[in-house]
Short mmCIF file of C-alpha atoms in Angstrom, two decimals:
data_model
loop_
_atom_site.label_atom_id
_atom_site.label_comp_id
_atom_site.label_asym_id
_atom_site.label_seq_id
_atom_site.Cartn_x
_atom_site.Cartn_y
_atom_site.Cartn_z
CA UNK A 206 0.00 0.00 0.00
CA UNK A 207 3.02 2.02 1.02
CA UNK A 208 4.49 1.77 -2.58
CA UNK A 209 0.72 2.71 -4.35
CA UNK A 210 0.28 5.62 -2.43
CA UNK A 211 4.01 7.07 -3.53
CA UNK A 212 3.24 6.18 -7.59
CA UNK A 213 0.07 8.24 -6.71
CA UNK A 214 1.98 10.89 -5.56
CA UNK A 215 4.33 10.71 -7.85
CA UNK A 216 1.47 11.06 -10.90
CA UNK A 217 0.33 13.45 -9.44
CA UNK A 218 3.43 15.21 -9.33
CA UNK A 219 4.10 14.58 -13.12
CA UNK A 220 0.71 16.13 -13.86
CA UNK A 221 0.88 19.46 -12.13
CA UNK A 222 5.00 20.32 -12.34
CA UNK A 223 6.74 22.51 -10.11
CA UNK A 224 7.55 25.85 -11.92
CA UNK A 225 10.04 25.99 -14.32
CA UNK A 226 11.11 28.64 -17.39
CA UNK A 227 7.49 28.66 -18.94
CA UNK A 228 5.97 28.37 -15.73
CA UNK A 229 7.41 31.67 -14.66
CA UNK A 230 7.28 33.31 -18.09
CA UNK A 231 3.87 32.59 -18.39
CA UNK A 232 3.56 33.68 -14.22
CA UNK A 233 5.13 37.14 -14.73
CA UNK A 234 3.14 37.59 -18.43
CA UNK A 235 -0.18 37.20 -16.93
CA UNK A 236 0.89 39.50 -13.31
CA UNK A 237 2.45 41.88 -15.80
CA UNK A 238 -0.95 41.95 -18.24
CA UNK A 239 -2.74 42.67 -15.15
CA UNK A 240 -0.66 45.05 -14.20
CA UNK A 241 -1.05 46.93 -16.74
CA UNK A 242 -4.70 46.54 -17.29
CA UNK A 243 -5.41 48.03 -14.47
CA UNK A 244 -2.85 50.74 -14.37
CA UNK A 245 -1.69 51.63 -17.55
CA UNK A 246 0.06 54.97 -16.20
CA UNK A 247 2.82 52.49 -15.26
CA UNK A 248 3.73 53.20 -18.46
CA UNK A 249 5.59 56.24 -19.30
CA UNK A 250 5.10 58.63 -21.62
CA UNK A 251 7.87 60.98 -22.58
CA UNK A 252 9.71 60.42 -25.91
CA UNK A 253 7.96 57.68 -28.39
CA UNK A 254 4.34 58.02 -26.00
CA UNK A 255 4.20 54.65 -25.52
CA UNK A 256 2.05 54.96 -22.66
CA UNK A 257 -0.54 56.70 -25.01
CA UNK A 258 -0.22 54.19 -27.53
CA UNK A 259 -1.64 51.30 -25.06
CA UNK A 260 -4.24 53.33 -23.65
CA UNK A 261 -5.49 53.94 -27.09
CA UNK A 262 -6.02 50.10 -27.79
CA UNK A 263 -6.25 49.00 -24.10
CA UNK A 264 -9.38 47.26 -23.94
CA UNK A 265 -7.57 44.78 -26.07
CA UNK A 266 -4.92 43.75 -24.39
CA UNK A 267 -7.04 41.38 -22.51
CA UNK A 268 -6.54 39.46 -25.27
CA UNK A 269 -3.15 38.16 -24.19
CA UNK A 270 -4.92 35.59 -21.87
CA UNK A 271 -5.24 33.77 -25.42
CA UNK A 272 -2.19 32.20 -25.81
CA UNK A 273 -1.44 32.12 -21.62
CA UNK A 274 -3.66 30.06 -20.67
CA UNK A 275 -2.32 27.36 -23.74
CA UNK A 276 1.03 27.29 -22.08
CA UNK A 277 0.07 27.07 -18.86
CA UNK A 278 -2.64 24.00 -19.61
CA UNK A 279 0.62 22.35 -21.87
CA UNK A 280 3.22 22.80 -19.12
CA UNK A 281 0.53 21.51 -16.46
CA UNK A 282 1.78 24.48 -13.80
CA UNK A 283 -1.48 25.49 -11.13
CA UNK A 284 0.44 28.63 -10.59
CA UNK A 285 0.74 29.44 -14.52
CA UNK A 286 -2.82 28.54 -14.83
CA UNK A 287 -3.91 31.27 -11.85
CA UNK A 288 -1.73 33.68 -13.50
CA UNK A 289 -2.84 33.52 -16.85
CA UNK A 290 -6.23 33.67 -15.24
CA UNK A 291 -5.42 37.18 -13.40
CA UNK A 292 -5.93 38.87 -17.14
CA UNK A 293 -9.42 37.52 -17.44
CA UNK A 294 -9.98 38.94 -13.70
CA UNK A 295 -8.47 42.20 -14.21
CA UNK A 296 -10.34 42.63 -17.60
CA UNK A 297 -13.50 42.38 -15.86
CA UNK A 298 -12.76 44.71 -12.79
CA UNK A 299 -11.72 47.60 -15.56
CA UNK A 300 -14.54 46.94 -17.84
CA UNK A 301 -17.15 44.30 -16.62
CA UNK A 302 -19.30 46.87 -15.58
CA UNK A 303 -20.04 48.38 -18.79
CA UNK A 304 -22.43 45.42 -19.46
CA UNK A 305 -24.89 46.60 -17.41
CA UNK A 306 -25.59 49.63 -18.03
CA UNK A 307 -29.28 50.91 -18.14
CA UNK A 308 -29.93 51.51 -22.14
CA UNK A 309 -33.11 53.23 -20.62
CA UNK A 310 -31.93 55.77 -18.93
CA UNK A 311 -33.57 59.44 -19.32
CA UNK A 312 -31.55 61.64 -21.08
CA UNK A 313 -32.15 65.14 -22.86
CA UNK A 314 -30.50 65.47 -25.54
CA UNK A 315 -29.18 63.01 -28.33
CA UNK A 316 -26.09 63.78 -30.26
CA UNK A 317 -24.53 62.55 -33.84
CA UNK A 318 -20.49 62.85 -33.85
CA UNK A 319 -19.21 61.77 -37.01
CA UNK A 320 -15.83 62.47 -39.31
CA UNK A 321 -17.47 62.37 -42.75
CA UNK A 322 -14.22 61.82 -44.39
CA UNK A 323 -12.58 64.05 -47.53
CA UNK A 324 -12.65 61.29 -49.33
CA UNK A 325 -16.23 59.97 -48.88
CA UNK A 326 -17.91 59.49 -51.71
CA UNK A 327 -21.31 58.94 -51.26
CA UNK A 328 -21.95 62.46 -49.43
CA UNK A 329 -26.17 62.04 -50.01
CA UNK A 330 -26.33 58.47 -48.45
CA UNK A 331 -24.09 59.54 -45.71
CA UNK A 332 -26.59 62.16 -44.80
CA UNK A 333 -29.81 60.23 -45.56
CA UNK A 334 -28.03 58.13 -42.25
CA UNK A 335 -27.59 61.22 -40.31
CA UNK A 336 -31.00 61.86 -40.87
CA UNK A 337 -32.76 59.05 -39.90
CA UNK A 338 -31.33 59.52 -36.29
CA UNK A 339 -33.75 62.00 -35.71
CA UNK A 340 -30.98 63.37 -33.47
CA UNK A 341 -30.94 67.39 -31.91
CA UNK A 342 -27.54 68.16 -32.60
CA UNK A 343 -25.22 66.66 -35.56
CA UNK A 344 -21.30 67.29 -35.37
CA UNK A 345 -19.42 66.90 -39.01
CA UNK A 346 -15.21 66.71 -39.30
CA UNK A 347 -13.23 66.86 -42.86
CA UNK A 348 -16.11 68.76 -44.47
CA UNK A 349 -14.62 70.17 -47.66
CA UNK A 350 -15.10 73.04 -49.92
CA UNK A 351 -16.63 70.76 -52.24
CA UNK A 352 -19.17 68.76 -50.10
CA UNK A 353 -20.10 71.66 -47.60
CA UNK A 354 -22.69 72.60 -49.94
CA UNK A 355 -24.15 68.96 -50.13
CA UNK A 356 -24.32 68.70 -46.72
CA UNK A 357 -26.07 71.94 -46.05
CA UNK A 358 -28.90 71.23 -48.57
CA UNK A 359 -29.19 67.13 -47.61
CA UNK A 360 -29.40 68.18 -43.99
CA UNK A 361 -31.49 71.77 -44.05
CA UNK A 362 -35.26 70.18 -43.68
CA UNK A 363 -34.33 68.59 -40.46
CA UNK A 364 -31.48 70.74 -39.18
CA UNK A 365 -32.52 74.67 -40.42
CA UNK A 366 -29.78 75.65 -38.08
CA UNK A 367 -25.76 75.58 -38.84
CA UNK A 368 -22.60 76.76 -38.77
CA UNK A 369 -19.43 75.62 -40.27
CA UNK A 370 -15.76 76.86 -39.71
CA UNK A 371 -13.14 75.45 -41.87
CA UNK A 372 -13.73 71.94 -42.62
CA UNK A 373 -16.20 70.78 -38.92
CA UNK A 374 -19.82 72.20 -39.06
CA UNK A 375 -22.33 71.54 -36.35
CA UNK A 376 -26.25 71.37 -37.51
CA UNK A 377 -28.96 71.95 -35.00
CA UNK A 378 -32.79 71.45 -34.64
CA UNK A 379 -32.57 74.33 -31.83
CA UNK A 380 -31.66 77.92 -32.88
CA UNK A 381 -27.63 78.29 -33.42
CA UNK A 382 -26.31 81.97 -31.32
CA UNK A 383 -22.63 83.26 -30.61
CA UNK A 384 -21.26 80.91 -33.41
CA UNK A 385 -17.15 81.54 -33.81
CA UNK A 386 -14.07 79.92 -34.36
CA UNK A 387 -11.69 78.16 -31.93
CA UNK A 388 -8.08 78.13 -32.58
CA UNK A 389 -6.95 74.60 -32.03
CA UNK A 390 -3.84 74.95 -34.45
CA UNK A 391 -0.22 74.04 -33.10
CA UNK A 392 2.35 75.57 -33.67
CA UNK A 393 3.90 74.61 -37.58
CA UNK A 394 0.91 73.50 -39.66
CA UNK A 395 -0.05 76.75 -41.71
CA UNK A 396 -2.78 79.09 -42.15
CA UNK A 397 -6.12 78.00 -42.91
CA UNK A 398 -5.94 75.48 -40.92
CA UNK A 399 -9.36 75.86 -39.19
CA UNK A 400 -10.85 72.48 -37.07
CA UNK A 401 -13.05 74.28 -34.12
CA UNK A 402 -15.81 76.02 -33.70
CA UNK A 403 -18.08 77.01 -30.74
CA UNK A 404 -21.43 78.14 -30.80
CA UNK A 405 -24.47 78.36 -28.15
CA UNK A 406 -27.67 76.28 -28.64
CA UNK A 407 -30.86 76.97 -27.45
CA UNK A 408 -32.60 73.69 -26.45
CA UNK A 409 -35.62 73.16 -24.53
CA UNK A 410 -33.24 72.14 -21.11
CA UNK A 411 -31.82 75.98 -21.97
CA UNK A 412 -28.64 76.92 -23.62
CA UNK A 413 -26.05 74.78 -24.04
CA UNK A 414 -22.35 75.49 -25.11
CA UNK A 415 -21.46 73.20 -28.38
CA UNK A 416 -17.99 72.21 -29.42
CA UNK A 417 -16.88 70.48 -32.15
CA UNK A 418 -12.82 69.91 -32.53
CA UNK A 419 -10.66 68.10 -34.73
CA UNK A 420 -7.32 67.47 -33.37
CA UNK A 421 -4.45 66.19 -35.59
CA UNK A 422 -3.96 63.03 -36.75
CA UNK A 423 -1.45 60.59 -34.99
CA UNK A 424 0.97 57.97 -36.74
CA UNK A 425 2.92 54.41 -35.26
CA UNK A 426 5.97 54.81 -36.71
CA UNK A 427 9.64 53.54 -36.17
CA UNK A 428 10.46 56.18 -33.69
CA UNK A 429 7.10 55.79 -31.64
CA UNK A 430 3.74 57.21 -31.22
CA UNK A 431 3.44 60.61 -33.04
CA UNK A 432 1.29 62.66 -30.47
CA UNK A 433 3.13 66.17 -30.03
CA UNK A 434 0.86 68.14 -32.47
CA UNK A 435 -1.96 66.26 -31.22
CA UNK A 436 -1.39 67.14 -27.75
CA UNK A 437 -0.32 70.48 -28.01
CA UNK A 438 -3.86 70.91 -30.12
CA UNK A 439 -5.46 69.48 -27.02
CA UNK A 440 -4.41 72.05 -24.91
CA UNK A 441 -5.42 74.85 -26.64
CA UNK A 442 -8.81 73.23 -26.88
CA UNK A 443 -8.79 72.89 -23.21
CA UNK A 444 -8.27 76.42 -22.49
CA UNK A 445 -11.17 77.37 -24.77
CA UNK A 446 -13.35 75.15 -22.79
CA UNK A 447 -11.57 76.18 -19.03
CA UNK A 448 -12.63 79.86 -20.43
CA UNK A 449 -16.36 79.28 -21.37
CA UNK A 450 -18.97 81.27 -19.45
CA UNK A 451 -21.97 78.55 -20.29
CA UNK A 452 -22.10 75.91 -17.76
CA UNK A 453 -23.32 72.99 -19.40
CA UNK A 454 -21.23 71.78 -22.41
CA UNK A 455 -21.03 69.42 -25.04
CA UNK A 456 -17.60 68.59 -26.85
CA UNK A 457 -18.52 66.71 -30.37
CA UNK A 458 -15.76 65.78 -32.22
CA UNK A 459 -12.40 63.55 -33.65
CA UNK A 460 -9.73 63.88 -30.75
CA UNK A 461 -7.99 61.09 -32.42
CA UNK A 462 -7.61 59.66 -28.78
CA UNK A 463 -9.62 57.42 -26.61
CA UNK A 464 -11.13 58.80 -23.47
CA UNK A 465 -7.90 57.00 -21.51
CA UNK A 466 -5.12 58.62 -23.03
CA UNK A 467 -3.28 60.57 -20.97
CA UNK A 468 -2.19 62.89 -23.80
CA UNK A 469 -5.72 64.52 -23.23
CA UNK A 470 -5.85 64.95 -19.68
CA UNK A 471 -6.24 68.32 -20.19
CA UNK A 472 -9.42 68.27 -22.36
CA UNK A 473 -11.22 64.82 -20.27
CA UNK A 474 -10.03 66.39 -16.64
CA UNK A 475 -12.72 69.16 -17.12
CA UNK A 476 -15.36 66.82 -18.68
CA UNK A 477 -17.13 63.36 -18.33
CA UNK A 478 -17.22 60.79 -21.08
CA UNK A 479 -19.13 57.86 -21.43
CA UNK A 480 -18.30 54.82 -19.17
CA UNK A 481 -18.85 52.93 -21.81
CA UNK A 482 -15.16 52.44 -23.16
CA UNK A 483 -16.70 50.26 -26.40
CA UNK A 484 -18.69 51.67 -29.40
CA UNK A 485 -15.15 51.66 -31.51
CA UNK A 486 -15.37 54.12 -34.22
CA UNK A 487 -12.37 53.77 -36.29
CA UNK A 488 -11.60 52.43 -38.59
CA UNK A 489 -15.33 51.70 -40.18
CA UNK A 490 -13.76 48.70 -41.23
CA UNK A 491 -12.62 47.06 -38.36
CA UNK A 492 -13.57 49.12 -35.31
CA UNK A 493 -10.15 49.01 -32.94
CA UNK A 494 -11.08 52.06 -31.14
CA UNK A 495 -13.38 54.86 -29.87
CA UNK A 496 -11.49 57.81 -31.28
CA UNK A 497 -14.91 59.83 -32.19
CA UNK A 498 -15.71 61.56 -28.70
CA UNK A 499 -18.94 63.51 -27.36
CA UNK A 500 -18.04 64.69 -23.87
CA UNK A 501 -19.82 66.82 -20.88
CA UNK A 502 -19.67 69.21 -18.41
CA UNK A 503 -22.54 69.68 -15.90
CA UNK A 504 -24.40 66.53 -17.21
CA UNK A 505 -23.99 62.98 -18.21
CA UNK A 506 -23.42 60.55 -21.47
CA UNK A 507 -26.03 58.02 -20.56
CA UNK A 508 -25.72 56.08 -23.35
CA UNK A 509 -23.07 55.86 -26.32
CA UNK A 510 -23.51 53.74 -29.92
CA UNK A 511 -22.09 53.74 -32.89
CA UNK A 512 -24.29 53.60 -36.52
CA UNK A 513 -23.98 51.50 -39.62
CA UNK A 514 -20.91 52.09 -41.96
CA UNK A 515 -21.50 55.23 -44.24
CA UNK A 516 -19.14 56.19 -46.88
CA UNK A 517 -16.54 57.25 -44.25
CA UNK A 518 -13.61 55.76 -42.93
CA UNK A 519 -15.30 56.26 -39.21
CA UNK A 520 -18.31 54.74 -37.85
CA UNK A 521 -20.88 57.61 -37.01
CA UNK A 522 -21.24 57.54 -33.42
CA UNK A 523 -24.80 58.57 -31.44
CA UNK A 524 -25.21 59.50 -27.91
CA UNK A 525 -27.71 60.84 -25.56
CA UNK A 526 -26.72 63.20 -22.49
CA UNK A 527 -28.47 64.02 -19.40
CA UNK A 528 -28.15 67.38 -17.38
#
């Protein structure tokens, strides 16, 4: 009996291996996952903006349990197994929650955000789709000389109220007042450059401040994340908005940034954006990321969705807000 119960043991033993290489690879992937899951401002962010780059796709790195949990199951390591489980666990702590919100929830307002795209080609369906949202206020980016007319006339019936600065125009059921230009160009792109505009809306909850921004584009490239222009755009936007008189706010627009980077602190420190981190707007293609924002001040983004491809390279993206 003596000699059973040591092969037992010793099975046993053979099954679930003490840790080795892979096992504490695969340990120290899945702690390090977490890790960064849950605090991504580990990372840092001065030269190639790393830590920007993973916030912008963070929601994905949860992903990395995929090939974890393989090893661990192979190698036949407990411990690897409970630490390629800790992604899965920290996953649902940042983001579990989201499931449940209430899709019911009053609201006041609903709101279109949408980068039309200079290239789109199909400028009449594009706004048939705006259209049908039936939505109060409708925020357009990379609205050209050439299509600003189209849009005007395609939208007029529904939205008799607009105002467009440079290539973003906002169109409004409610009466349009104060309309002007912000200056959101950094330093080094040249004149005419024009991608903000304010203006005041008179809704039935009482007047309303309405942004709509389009920050510069950012590229992955050899030498990192290219977020200066970006960044120093975002500023400037967040002074215009630190300076506005009206309390309640809406900012519609292309930030080319999820609501986590840290390269827009200064724009999502004075406002609230959805808790939904989902509802990936670019590319229309294959949605990696919410990049489209609509964010508040004195009120809330109950709810946040994005529409049916239109003849942009962005998904149009709806939300409703609360004051």
């Amino acid at each position: 009996m003596g000699r059973a119960k040591e092969a037992a043991k010793d099975g046993r033993g053979r099954r679930w291996r003490r840790l080795g290489t892979w096992e504490c690879a695969t340990a120290a992937a899945g702690l390090l996952t977490s890790l960064l899951l849950l605090f991504p401002g580990l990372v840092p962010n001065g030269g190639p903006r790393l830590g920007s780059l993973l916030e912008t796709f963070l929601p994905w790195l949860g992903l990395a349990v995929l090939p974890l949990v393989p090893v661990a199951l192979v190698r036949r390591s407990a411990v690897a197994v409970g630490a390629a489980l800790l992604p899965v666990a920290a996953w649902t702590v940042a983001y579990g929650g989201t499931f449940f919100a209430d899709e019911n929830a009053a609201y006041d307002l609903t709101v279109l955000q949408h980068n039309v795209s200079d290239e789109n080609r199909d400028v009449a369906g594009t706004a048939r789709a705006l259209v049908r949202e039936r939505a109060d206020l409708v925020a357009l980016q990379e609205v050209t000389d050439d299509t600003r007319e189209a849009y005007r006339t395609a939208l007029a019936d529904e939205y008799p109220h607009h105002a467009v600065v440079g290539t973003v125009g906002l169109w409004s059921r409610h009466p349009l007042v104060d309309a002007r230009p912000v200056d959101v160009k950094p330093q080094g792109i040249p004149d005419g450059w024009n991608r903000g505009l304010r203006a005041t809306a008179r809704t039935p909850h009482g007047e309303v401040a309405v942004y709509v921004a389009h920050l510069p584009s950012v590229r992955v490239s050899a030498t990192g994340f290219t977020t200066e222009r970006r960044d120093e755009s975002a500023g400037l936007l967040a002074a215009a908005i630190r300076a506005e008189e009206v309390e309640r706010l809406v900012l519609l627009g292309d930030l080319n940034s999820t609501t986590r980077d840290r390269g827009l602190d200064p724009v999502h420190s004075q406002l609230n954006a959805p808790k939904d981190p989902f509802a990936f707007s670019w590319p229309a293609s294959r949605p990696l990321a919410r990049i489209d924002q609509v964010l508040v001040r004195s009120g809330q983004v109950t709810q946040v969705s994005t529409l049916e491809r239109t003849g942009s390279d962005h998904l149009p993206v709806r939300a409703r807000i609360a004051f």
